[in-house]
Amino acid sequence: MKTMTKNVIALILMVVSGTFCLSAQELNVDNSSSVNIRQLPEYVVVTSENTKFLGGMNISIESKKSQYEEVLEGLEKLLQKRNNLQIRNQTDLLNAMSTLGFDYVDAYNASSGTIGVGGGNDIQVTGSNAKFRINMVFRKKENFRNL
């Protein structure tokens, strides 16, 4: 009887631990966020900035006073949420925008401010900490234009 009870408990533990292992490998996506490609403008400029904090990046889309302000803000929130598209670098951003229905067009330096130390003969330059901001231009894929 004790052996059977131990076997049942062992079996239950194996099933439960197997379930946790399988669910840990699944990609979790928060489905409460979405954007409609038809409402977005043909071109979107996404600014990304390396935050260097745990390998993350800040994403922003200039939308103030745009006729597309609401939908662009929704796209920005979708791209920023870590539990949605899992964007941690520019490669992730490119792939996410492609999945959302956009082709990459071009990129240019938005601005890079460098904070460093140095000056005078008595002070040695020991390094700097730079943040890089990149503007990436995306265009709707051809099959989503003029919808």
Short mmCIF file of N, CA, C and O in Angstrom, two decimals:
data_model
loop_
_atom_site.label_atom_id
_atom_site.label_comp_id
_atom_site.label_asym_id
_atom_site.label_seq_id
_atom_site.Cartn_x
_atom_site.Cartn_y
_atom_site.Cartn_z
N MET A 1 0.82 -1.20 0.00
CA MET A 1 0.00 0.00 0.00
C MET A 1 0.87 1.26 0.00
O MET A 1 0.60 2.19 -0.74
N LYS A 2 1.92 1.24 0.86
CA LYS A 2 2.81 2.40 0.92
C LYS A 2 3.54 2.59 -0.40
O LYS A 2 3.75 3.70 -0.85
N THR A 3 3.93 1.51 -1.03
CA THR A 3 4.64 1.59 -2.30
C THR A 3 3.74 2.18 -3.37
O THR A 3 4.17 3.01 -4.17
N MET A 4 2.49 1.77 -3.37
CA MET A 4 1.55 2.30 -4.35
C MET A 4 1.31 3.79 -4.11
O MET A 4 1.26 4.58 -5.06
N THR A 5 1.20 4.20 -2.86
CA THR A 5 1.01 5.61 -2.54
C THR A 5 2.22 6.42 -2.97
O THR A 5 2.08 7.51 -3.55
N LYS A 6 3.42 5.89 -2.73
CA LYS A 6 4.64 6.58 -3.14
C LYS A 6 4.70 6.68 -4.66
O LYS A 6 5.10 7.72 -5.20
N ASN A 7 4.30 5.64 -5.36
CA ASN A 7 4.31 5.66 -6.82
C ASN A 7 3.33 6.70 -7.37
O ASN A 7 3.61 7.40 -8.33
N VAL A 8 2.16 6.78 -6.75
CA VAL A 8 1.15 7.75 -7.18
C VAL A 8 1.66 9.17 -6.94
O VAL A 8 1.55 10.05 -7.81
N ILE A 9 2.25 9.40 -5.77
CA ILE A 9 2.79 10.73 -5.46
C ILE A 9 3.93 11.08 -6.42
O ILE A 9 4.01 12.20 -6.94
N ALA A 10 4.79 10.10 -6.69
CA ALA A 10 5.90 10.33 -7.63
C ALA A 10 5.37 10.65 -9.02
O ALA A 10 5.89 11.54 -9.71
N LEU A 11 4.33 9.94 -9.44
CA LEU A 11 3.73 10.18 -10.75
C LEU A 11 3.12 11.59 -10.82
O LEU A 11 3.30 12.31 -11.81
N ILE A 12 2.43 11.98 -9.77
CA ILE A 12 1.82 13.31 -9.73
C ILE A 12 2.91 14.38 -9.79
O ILE A 12 2.79 15.37 -10.51
N LEU A 13 3.99 14.19 -9.02
CA LEU A 13 5.09 15.15 -9.03
C LEU A 13 5.73 15.25 -10.41
O LEU A 13 6.08 16.34 -10.87
N MET A 14 5.89 14.13 -11.09
CA MET A 14 6.47 14.14 -12.43
C MET A 14 5.57 14.90 -13.40
O MET A 14 6.04 15.68 -14.22
N VAL A 15 4.27 14.66 -13.32
CA VAL A 15 3.33 15.34 -14.21
C VAL A 15 3.33 16.84 -13.94
O VAL A 15 3.39 17.65 -14.86
N VAL A 16 3.29 17.22 -12.66
CA VAL A 16 3.27 18.63 -12.30
C VAL A 16 4.57 19.30 -12.71
O VAL A 16 4.57 20.39 -13.30
N SER A 17 5.71 18.69 -12.44
CA SER A 17 6.98 19.30 -12.81
C SER A 17 7.13 19.36 -14.33
O SER A 17 7.68 20.31 -14.87
N GLY A 18 6.64 18.38 -15.04
CA GLY A 18 6.66 18.39 -16.50
C GLY A 18 5.80 19.51 -17.06
O GLY A 18 6.16 20.17 -18.02
N THR A 19 4.67 19.77 -16.43
CA THR A 19 3.79 20.85 -16.86
C THR A 19 4.47 22.19 -16.68
O THR A 19 4.41 23.06 -17.54
N PHE A 20 5.15 22.39 -15.53
CA PHE A 20 5.86 23.65 -15.30
C PHE A 20 6.98 23.83 -16.31
O PHE A 20 7.22 24.92 -16.80
N CYS A 21 7.69 22.76 -16.63
CA CYS A 21 8.79 22.87 -17.60
C CYS A 21 8.26 23.24 -18.97
O CYS A 21 8.83 24.07 -19.66
N LEU A 22 7.15 22.64 -19.37
CA LEU A 22 6.58 22.96 -20.68
C LEU A 22 6.07 24.39 -20.73
O LEU A 22 6.27 25.09 -21.71
N SER A 23 5.40 24.85 -19.68
CA SER A 23 4.85 26.20 -19.71
C SER A 23 5.94 27.25 -19.63
O SER A 23 5.78 28.34 -20.12
N ALA A 24 7.07 26.93 -19.03
CA ALA A 24 8.17 27.89 -18.95
C ALA A 24 8.79 28.14 -20.33
O ALA A 24 9.38 29.17 -20.55
N GLN A 25 8.63 27.22 -21.26
CA GLN A 25 9.20 27.38 -22.58
C GLN A 25 8.27 28.09 -23.55
O GLN A 25 8.66 28.45 -24.63
N GLU A 26 7.04 28.28 -23.16
CA GLU A 26 6.07 28.94 -24.04
C GLU A 26 6.30 30.45 -24.02
O GLU A 26 6.71 31.02 -23.02
N LEU A 27 5.99 31.11 -25.13
CA LEU A 27 6.07 32.55 -25.23
C LEU A 27 4.74 33.14 -24.78
O LEU A 27 3.69 32.82 -25.31
N ASN A 28 4.78 33.99 -23.77
CA ASN A 28 3.57 34.62 -23.26
C ASN A 28 3.36 35.95 -23.97
O ASN A 28 4.27 36.78 -24.02
N VAL A 29 2.18 36.17 -24.48
CA VAL A 29 1.84 37.41 -25.17
C VAL A 29 0.56 37.95 -24.56
O VAL A 29 -0.41 37.23 -24.39
N ASP A 30 0.59 39.22 -24.22
CA ASP A 30 -0.58 39.89 -23.68
C ASP A 30 -1.46 40.30 -24.85
O ASP A 30 -1.10 41.18 -25.63
N ASN A 31 -2.60 39.67 -25.00
CA ASN A 31 -3.46 39.93 -26.16
C ASN A 31 -4.34 41.17 -25.98
O ASN A 31 -5.15 41.47 -26.84
N SER A 32 -4.20 41.88 -24.87
CA SER A 32 -5.04 43.05 -24.65
C SER A 32 -4.58 44.26 -25.46
O SER A 32 -5.29 45.24 -25.53
N SER A 33 -3.42 44.19 -26.05
CA SER A 33 -2.90 45.30 -26.85
C SER A 33 -2.95 44.93 -28.32
O SER A 33 -2.54 43.84 -28.70
N SER A 34 -3.43 45.85 -29.13
CA SER A 34 -3.46 45.60 -30.56
C SER A 34 -3.53 46.93 -31.30
O SER A 34 -3.93 47.94 -30.74
N VAL A 35 -3.11 46.90 -32.54
CA VAL A 35 -3.25 48.06 -33.42
C VAL A 35 -3.80 47.57 -34.74
O VAL A 35 -3.57 46.43 -35.14
N ASN A 36 -4.54 48.44 -35.40
CA ASN A 36 -5.14 48.10 -36.69
C ASN A 36 -4.27 48.72 -37.78
O ASN A 36 -4.15 49.94 -37.87
N ILE A 37 -3.67 47.89 -38.60
CA ILE A 37 -2.78 48.35 -39.67
C ILE A 37 -3.49 49.33 -40.60
O ILE A 37 -2.88 50.25 -41.13
N ARG A 38 -4.78 49.17 -40.78
CA ARG A 38 -5.54 50.05 -41.68
C ARG A 38 -5.61 51.47 -41.16
O ARG A 38 -5.75 52.41 -41.94
N GLN A 39 -5.54 51.66 -39.84
CA GLN A 39 -5.63 52.99 -39.26
C GLN A 39 -4.28 53.70 -39.20
O GLN A 39 -4.23 54.92 -39.03
N LEU A 40 -3.20 52.96 -39.34
CA LEU A 40 -1.87 53.56 -39.25
C LEU A 40 -1.50 54.26 -40.55
O LEU A 40 -1.96 53.88 -41.63
N PRO A 41 -0.65 55.30 -40.46
CA PRO A 41 -0.22 55.99 -41.69
C PRO A 41 0.71 55.09 -42.52
O PRO A 41 1.21 54.08 -42.03
N GLU A 42 0.92 55.48 -43.77
CA GLU A 42 1.77 54.67 -44.65
C GLU A 42 3.21 54.61 -44.16
O GLU A 42 3.86 53.58 -44.27
N TYR A 43 3.70 55.71 -43.61
CA TYR A 43 5.07 55.76 -43.08
C TYR A 43 5.04 55.98 -41.57
O TYR A 43 4.23 56.78 -41.08
N VAL A 44 5.92 55.30 -40.86
CA VAL A 44 6.05 55.47 -39.41
C VAL A 44 7.54 55.57 -39.10
O VAL A 44 8.34 54.76 -39.58
N VAL A 45 7.90 56.57 -38.29
CA VAL A 45 9.28 56.72 -37.84
C VAL A 45 9.32 56.33 -36.37
O VAL A 45 8.65 56.94 -35.53
N VAL A 46 10.11 55.30 -36.07
CA VAL A 46 10.23 54.79 -34.71
C VAL A 46 11.62 55.15 -34.19
O VAL A 46 12.62 54.83 -34.83
N THR A 47 11.66 55.81 -33.05
CA THR A 47 12.93 56.17 -32.42
C THR A 47 13.24 55.15 -31.35
O THR A 47 12.41 54.87 -30.48
N SER A 48 14.43 54.58 -31.43
CA SER A 48 14.86 53.62 -30.41
C SER A 48 16.12 54.15 -29.75
O SER A 48 16.98 54.75 -30.40
N GLU A 49 16.21 53.93 -28.45
CA GLU A 49 17.36 54.40 -27.68
C GLU A 49 17.83 53.26 -26.80
O GLU A 49 17.04 52.68 -26.06
N ASN A 50 19.11 52.95 -26.88
CA ASN A 50 19.63 51.90 -26.01
C ASN A 50 19.66 52.42 -24.59
O ASN A 50 20.15 53.50 -24.31
N THR A 51 19.08 51.67 -23.68
CA THR A 51 19.07 52.09 -22.28
C THR A 51 20.18 51.42 -21.50
O THR A 51 20.52 51.85 -20.42
N LYS A 52 20.74 50.37 -22.05
CA LYS A 52 21.82 49.61 -21.44
C LYS A 52 21.44 49.06 -20.07
O LYS A 52 22.27 48.54 -19.36
N PHE A 53 20.21 49.20 -19.66
CA PHE A 53 19.76 48.64 -18.39
C PHE A 53 19.15 47.28 -18.68
O PHE A 53 18.11 47.17 -19.29
N LEU A 54 19.84 46.26 -18.31
CA LEU A 54 19.44 44.89 -18.57
C LEU A 54 19.25 44.62 -20.06
O LEU A 54 18.42 43.83 -20.47
N GLY A 55 20.00 45.34 -20.88
CA GLY A 55 19.96 45.10 -22.32
C GLY A 55 18.70 45.59 -23.00
O GLY A 55 18.37 45.15 -24.08
N GLY A 56 18.00 46.49 -22.38
CA GLY A 56 16.74 46.96 -22.96
C GLY A 56 16.90 48.17 -23.84
O GLY A 56 18.00 48.67 -24.06
N MET A 57 15.79 48.63 -24.36
CA MET A 57 15.80 49.84 -25.18
C MET A 57 14.48 50.58 -25.01
O MET A 57 13.45 49.98 -24.72
N ASN A 58 14.56 51.89 -25.16
CA ASN A 58 13.38 52.73 -25.09
C ASN A 58 12.89 52.97 -26.51
O ASN A 58 13.69 53.23 -27.41
N ILE A 59 11.60 52.89 -26.72
CA ILE A 59 11.00 53.08 -28.05
C ILE A 59 9.99 54.21 -27.96
O ILE A 59 9.17 54.25 -27.04
N SER A 60 10.07 55.13 -28.93
CA SER A 60 9.09 56.22 -28.97
C SER A 60 8.74 56.53 -30.42
O SER A 60 9.52 56.30 -31.33
N ILE A 61 7.52 57.05 -30.58
CA ILE A 61 7.03 57.46 -31.89
C ILE A 61 6.46 58.86 -31.71
O ILE A 61 5.56 59.07 -30.90
N GLU A 62 6.98 59.81 -32.46
CA GLU A 62 6.49 61.18 -32.38
C GLU A 62 5.09 61.22 -32.99
O GLU A 62 4.90 60.89 -34.17
N SER A 63 4.11 61.62 -32.18
CA SER A 63 2.74 61.62 -32.68
C SER A 63 1.99 62.89 -32.32
O SER A 63 0.85 63.07 -32.75
N LYS A 64 2.60 63.78 -31.57
CA LYS A 64 1.92 64.98 -31.10
C LYS A 64 1.39 65.80 -32.27
O LYS A 64 2.11 66.08 -33.22
N LYS A 65 0.13 66.17 -32.18
CA LYS A 65 -0.58 66.99 -33.16
C LYS A 65 -0.67 66.33 -34.54
O LYS A 65 -0.87 67.00 -35.55
N SER A 66 -0.51 65.02 -34.59
CA SER A 66 -0.67 64.29 -35.84
C SER A 66 -2.12 63.84 -35.96
O SER A 66 -2.78 63.58 -34.96
N GLN A 67 -2.60 63.73 -37.18
CA GLN A 67 -3.95 63.20 -37.36
C GLN A 67 -4.03 61.73 -36.96
O GLN A 67 -5.10 61.19 -36.75
N TYR A 68 -2.88 61.08 -36.85
CA TYR A 68 -2.79 59.68 -36.46
C TYR A 68 -2.37 59.53 -35.00
O TYR A 68 -1.92 58.46 -34.59
N GLU A 69 -2.50 60.57 -34.20
CA GLU A 69 -1.97 60.59 -32.84
C GLU A 69 -2.40 59.38 -32.01
O GLU A 69 -1.57 58.70 -31.40
N GLU A 70 -3.69 59.10 -31.97
CA GLU A 70 -4.18 57.99 -31.12
C GLU A 70 -3.62 56.64 -31.53
O GLU A 70 -3.16 55.86 -30.70
N VAL A 71 -3.67 56.34 -32.81
CA VAL A 71 -3.21 55.03 -33.28
C VAL A 71 -1.69 54.91 -33.16
O VAL A 71 -1.17 53.84 -32.87
N LEU A 72 -0.96 56.01 -33.35
CA LEU A 72 0.50 55.98 -33.18
C LEU A 72 0.87 55.77 -31.71
O LEU A 72 1.82 55.06 -31.40
N GLU A 73 0.11 56.38 -30.81
CA GLU A 73 0.34 56.15 -29.38
C GLU A 73 0.07 54.69 -29.03
O GLU A 73 0.78 54.10 -28.23
N GLY A 74 -0.96 54.11 -29.63
CA GLY A 74 -1.25 52.69 -29.41
C GLY A 74 -0.12 51.80 -29.91
O GLY A 74 0.27 50.83 -29.24
N LEU A 75 0.43 52.14 -31.09
CA LEU A 75 1.56 51.37 -31.62
C LEU A 75 2.78 51.51 -30.71
O LEU A 75 3.45 50.52 -30.42
N GLU A 76 3.03 52.70 -30.23
CA GLU A 76 4.16 52.92 -29.32
C GLU A 76 4.02 52.10 -28.05
O GLU A 76 4.96 51.43 -27.61
N LYS A 77 2.83 52.10 -27.48
CA LYS A 77 2.60 51.31 -26.26
C LYS A 77 2.77 49.82 -26.53
O LYS A 77 3.33 49.09 -25.71
N LEU A 78 2.29 49.37 -27.67
CA LEU A 78 2.45 47.96 -28.03
C LEU A 78 3.92 47.59 -28.15
O LEU A 78 4.35 46.55 -27.66
N LEU A 79 4.70 48.45 -28.78
CA LEU A 79 6.13 48.18 -28.97
C LEU A 79 6.91 48.27 -27.65
O LEU A 79 7.90 47.58 -27.47
N GLN A 80 6.44 49.11 -26.74
CA GLN A 80 7.15 49.30 -25.47
C GLN A 80 6.89 48.18 -24.46
O GLN A 80 7.74 47.91 -23.63
N LYS A 81 5.72 47.57 -24.52
CA LYS A 81 5.37 46.55 -23.52
C LYS A 81 6.28 45.34 -23.67
O LYS A 81 6.33 44.72 -24.72
N ARG A 82 6.96 45.01 -22.61
CA ARG A 82 7.91 43.89 -22.65
C ARG A 82 7.21 42.55 -22.80
O ARG A 82 7.78 41.62 -23.33
N ASN A 83 5.97 42.43 -22.32
CA ASN A 83 5.31 41.12 -22.39
C ASN A 83 4.55 40.93 -23.70
O ASN A 83 3.91 39.91 -23.88
N ASN A 84 4.64 41.86 -24.61
CA ASN A 84 3.97 41.68 -25.90
C ASN A 84 4.94 41.16 -26.96
O ASN A 84 4.98 39.99 -27.24
N LEU A 85 5.72 42.03 -27.52
CA LEU A 85 6.56 41.67 -28.65
C LEU A 85 7.99 41.33 -28.26
O LEU A 85 8.79 40.99 -29.12
N GLN A 86 8.33 41.45 -26.98
CA GLN A 86 9.65 41.07 -26.48
C GLN A 86 10.78 41.81 -27.21
O GLN A 86 11.77 41.22 -27.59
N ILE A 87 10.64 43.12 -27.41
CA ILE A 87 11.65 43.89 -28.11
C ILE A 87 12.75 44.29 -27.14
O ILE A 87 12.50 45.01 -26.17
N ARG A 88 13.96 43.81 -27.39
CA ARG A 88 15.11 44.09 -26.55
C ARG A 88 16.23 44.78 -27.33
O ARG A 88 17.16 45.30 -26.74
N ASN A 89 16.16 44.78 -28.67
CA ASN A 89 17.21 45.40 -29.49
C ASN A 89 16.62 45.75 -30.86
O ASN A 89 15.45 45.49 -31.12
N GLN A 90 17.45 46.34 -31.72
CA GLN A 90 16.95 46.78 -33.03
C GLN A 90 16.52 45.61 -33.91
O GLN A 90 15.59 45.74 -34.70
N THR A 91 17.16 44.47 -33.78
CA THR A 91 16.75 43.29 -34.55
C THR A 91 15.33 42.89 -34.19
O THR A 91 14.51 42.62 -35.07
N ASP A 92 15.03 42.89 -32.89
CA ASP A 92 13.66 42.58 -32.45
C ASP A 92 12.66 43.60 -32.98
O ASP A 92 11.56 43.25 -33.39
N LEU A 93 13.07 44.87 -33.00
CA LEU A 93 12.19 45.93 -33.51
C LEU A 93 11.90 45.73 -34.99
O LEU A 93 10.75 45.83 -35.43
N LEU A 94 12.93 45.44 -35.77
CA LEU A 94 12.74 45.20 -37.21
C LEU A 94 11.79 44.04 -37.45
O LEU A 94 10.88 44.13 -38.28
N ASN A 95 11.97 42.96 -36.72
CA ASN A 95 11.11 41.78 -36.89
C ASN A 95 9.69 42.05 -36.42
O ASN A 95 8.73 41.59 -37.05
N ALA A 96 9.53 42.79 -35.33
CA ALA A 96 8.19 43.11 -34.83
C ALA A 96 7.43 43.98 -35.83
O ALA A 96 6.26 43.73 -36.11
N MET A 97 8.10 44.98 -36.39
CA MET A 97 7.43 45.85 -37.36
C MET A 97 7.08 45.08 -38.63
O MET A 97 6.03 45.32 -39.23
N SER A 98 7.92 44.15 -39.03
CA SER A 98 7.61 43.31 -40.18
C SER A 98 6.37 42.47 -39.91
O SER A 98 5.50 42.34 -40.76
N THR A 99 6.30 41.92 -38.72
CA THR A 99 5.14 41.11 -38.33
C THR A 99 3.87 41.96 -38.30
O THR A 99 2.80 41.49 -38.65
N LEU A 100 4.00 43.22 -37.91
CA LEU A 100 2.85 44.12 -37.85
C LEU A 100 2.42 44.64 -39.22
O LEU A 100 1.40 45.30 -39.34
N GLY A 101 3.22 44.37 -40.27
CA GLY A 101 2.83 44.77 -41.62
C GLY A 101 3.63 45.90 -42.22
O GLY A 101 3.16 46.58 -43.14
N PHE A 102 4.86 46.13 -41.73
CA PHE A 102 5.70 47.21 -42.23
C PHE A 102 7.01 46.68 -42.77
O PHE A 102 7.57 45.72 -42.27
N ASP A 103 7.50 47.36 -43.81
CA ASP A 103 8.83 47.10 -44.36
C ASP A 103 9.78 48.18 -43.86
O ASP A 103 9.40 49.35 -43.74
N TYR A 104 11.02 47.80 -43.63
CA TYR A 104 12.06 48.74 -43.24
C TYR A 104 12.45 49.55 -44.47
O TYR A 104 12.63 49.01 -45.55
N VAL A 105 12.60 50.88 -44.30
CA VAL A 105 12.99 51.75 -45.41
C VAL A 105 14.39 52.30 -45.19
O VAL A 105 15.26 52.17 -46.05
N ASP A 106 14.63 52.92 -44.05
CA ASP A 106 15.91 53.59 -43.81
C ASP A 106 16.06 53.84 -42.31
O ASP A 106 15.10 53.73 -41.55
N ALA A 107 17.28 54.21 -41.91
CA ALA A 107 17.55 54.59 -40.53
C ALA A 107 18.54 55.75 -40.53
O ALA A 107 19.37 55.88 -41.43
N TYR A 108 18.42 56.60 -39.54
CA TYR A 108 19.36 57.70 -39.39
C TYR A 108 19.51 58.02 -37.91
O TYR A 108 18.66 57.70 -37.09
N ASN A 109 20.62 58.67 -37.60
CA ASN A 109 20.94 59.01 -36.22
C ASN A 109 20.01 60.12 -35.74
O ASN A 109 20.01 61.21 -36.31
N ALA A 110 19.23 59.86 -34.71
CA ALA A 110 18.33 60.87 -34.17
C ALA A 110 19.12 61.91 -33.40
O ALA A 110 18.93 63.10 -33.56
N SER A 111 20.00 61.48 -32.56
CA SER A 111 20.93 62.33 -31.82
C SER A 111 21.72 61.43 -30.90
O SER A 111 21.22 60.40 -30.45
N SER A 112 22.93 61.79 -30.65
CA SER A 112 23.70 61.03 -29.68
C SER A 112 24.40 62.02 -28.77
O SER A 112 25.19 62.83 -29.23
N GLY A 113 24.04 61.96 -27.53
CA GLY A 113 24.68 62.83 -26.55
C GLY A 113 25.69 62.01 -25.78
O GLY A 113 25.38 60.92 -25.33
N THR A 114 26.89 62.54 -25.65
CA THR A 114 27.93 61.83 -24.93
C THR A 114 28.23 62.57 -23.64
O THR A 114 28.48 63.77 -23.66
N ILE A 115 28.20 61.84 -22.57
CA ILE A 115 28.57 62.39 -21.28
C ILE A 115 29.91 61.79 -20.93
O ILE A 115 30.04 60.59 -20.78
N GLY A 116 30.92 62.60 -20.86
CA GLY A 116 32.25 62.08 -20.58
C GLY A 116 33.00 62.99 -19.63
O GLY A 116 32.51 64.04 -19.23
N VAL A 117 34.20 62.57 -19.25
CA VAL A 117 35.03 63.41 -18.39
C VAL A 117 36.30 63.74 -19.15
O VAL A 117 36.78 62.96 -19.96
N GLY A 118 36.83 64.89 -18.90
CA GLY A 118 38.07 65.27 -19.56
C GLY A 118 38.21 66.77 -19.57
O GLY A 118 37.25 67.50 -19.37
N GLY A 119 39.41 67.23 -19.80
CA GLY A 119 39.65 68.67 -19.89
C GLY A 119 40.88 69.04 -19.10
O GLY A 119 41.12 68.56 -18.02
N GLY A 120 41.68 69.89 -19.68
CA GLY A 120 42.89 70.35 -19.01
C GLY A 120 43.99 69.31 -19.06
O GLY A 120 43.77 68.16 -19.42
N ASN A 121 45.19 69.73 -18.70
CA ASN A 121 46.34 68.83 -18.72
C ASN A 121 46.40 67.91 -17.51
O ASN A 121 47.06 66.89 -17.52
N ASP A 122 45.72 68.29 -16.42
CA ASP A 122 45.81 67.53 -15.19
C ASP A 122 44.77 66.43 -15.08
O ASP A 122 44.79 65.64 -14.15
N ILE A 123 43.84 66.36 -15.99
CA ILE A 123 42.76 65.38 -15.92
C ILE A 123 42.88 64.41 -17.07
O ILE A 123 43.02 64.82 -18.23
N GLN A 124 42.84 63.13 -16.76
CA GLN A 124 42.87 62.11 -17.81
C GLN A 124 41.45 61.73 -18.18
O GLN A 124 40.57 61.65 -17.33
N VAL A 125 41.25 61.48 -19.45
CA VAL A 125 39.96 61.01 -19.91
C VAL A 125 39.87 59.52 -19.60
O VAL A 125 40.72 58.74 -20.02
N THR A 126 38.86 59.15 -18.81
CA THR A 126 38.75 57.76 -18.39
C THR A 126 37.64 57.01 -19.11
O THR A 126 37.44 55.84 -18.88
N GLY A 127 36.91 57.67 -19.91
CA GLY A 127 35.85 56.98 -20.64
C GLY A 127 34.62 57.85 -20.76
O GLY A 127 34.59 58.98 -20.30
N SER A 128 33.61 57.31 -21.40
CA SER A 128 32.36 58.05 -21.55
C SER A 128 31.21 57.06 -21.58
O SER A 128 31.39 55.88 -21.80
N ASN A 129 30.05 57.59 -21.35
CA ASN A 129 28.83 56.79 -21.38
C ASN A 129 27.91 57.42 -22.41
O ASN A 129 27.42 58.51 -22.20
N ALA A 130 27.71 56.77 -23.53
CA ALA A 130 26.93 57.36 -24.62
C ALA A 130 25.61 56.61 -24.78
O ALA A 130 25.55 55.40 -24.62
N LYS A 131 24.59 57.37 -25.08
CA LYS A 131 23.30 56.79 -25.45
C LYS A 131 23.07 57.11 -26.91
O LYS A 131 23.28 58.23 -27.35
N PHE A 132 22.65 56.13 -27.65
CA PHE A 132 22.44 56.31 -29.08
C PHE A 132 20.96 56.24 -29.38
O PHE A 132 20.28 55.31 -28.98
N ARG A 133 20.50 57.22 -30.11
CA ARG A 133 19.10 57.26 -30.55
C ARG A 133 19.08 57.10 -32.06
O ARG A 133 19.71 57.85 -32.78
N ILE A 134 18.33 56.13 -32.51
CA ILE A 134 18.23 55.83 -33.94
C ILE A 134 16.77 55.98 -34.37
O ILE A 134 15.87 55.45 -33.73
N ASN A 135 16.57 56.71 -35.46
CA ASN A 135 15.25 56.78 -36.08
C ASN A 135 15.20 55.75 -37.20
O ASN A 135 16.06 55.76 -38.08
N MET A 136 14.22 54.88 -37.15
CA MET A 136 14.02 53.89 -38.21
C MET A 136 12.72 54.23 -38.93
O MET A 136 11.69 54.43 -38.30
N VAL A 137 12.82 54.28 -40.24
CA VAL A 137 11.66 54.60 -41.07
C VAL A 137 11.07 53.30 -41.59
O VAL A 137 11.79 52.46 -42.16
N PHE A 138 9.77 53.13 -41.38
CA PHE A 138 9.05 51.95 -41.86
C PHE A 138 7.91 52.39 -42.77
O PHE A 138 7.32 53.45 -42.58
N ARG A 139 7.62 51.57 -43.76
CA ARG A 139 6.51 51.83 -44.68
C ARG A 139 5.62 50.60 -44.70
O ARG A 139 6.11 49.46 -44.68
N LYS A 140 4.32 50.83 -44.78
CA LYS A 140 3.39 49.71 -44.85
C LYS A 140 3.76 48.80 -46.01
O LYS A 140 4.15 49.28 -47.08
N LYS A 141 3.63 47.51 -45.80
CA LYS A 141 3.84 46.57 -46.90
C LYS A 141 2.82 46.86 -47.98
O LYS A 141 1.71 47.33 -47.71
N GLU A 142 3.19 46.58 -49.20
CA GLU A 142 2.36 46.97 -50.35
C GLU A 142 0.91 46.47 -50.25
O GLU A 142 -0.02 47.19 -50.59
N ASN A 143 0.72 45.28 -49.73
CA ASN A 143 -0.65 44.75 -49.66
C ASN A 143 -1.50 45.43 -48.59
O ASN A 143 -2.70 45.23 -48.56
N PHE A 144 -0.90 46.27 -47.72
CA PHE A 144 -1.68 46.99 -46.71
C PHE A 144 -1.89 48.45 -47.06
O PHE A 144 -2.60 49.16 -46.37
N ARG A 145 -1.28 48.94 -48.15
CA ARG A 145 -1.45 50.33 -48.55
C ARG A 145 -2.81 50.52 -49.21
O ARG A 145 -3.34 49.62 -49.86
N ASN A 146 -3.36 51.71 -49.05
CA ASN A 146 -4.64 52.10 -49.69
C ASN A 146 -5.79 51.18 -49.31
O ASN A 146 -6.64 50.86 -50.14
N LEU A 147 -5.81 50.73 -48.06
CA LEU A 147 -6.95 49.91 -47.62
C LEU A 147 -8.05 50.77 -47.10
O LEU A 147 -7.93 51.73 -46.51
#
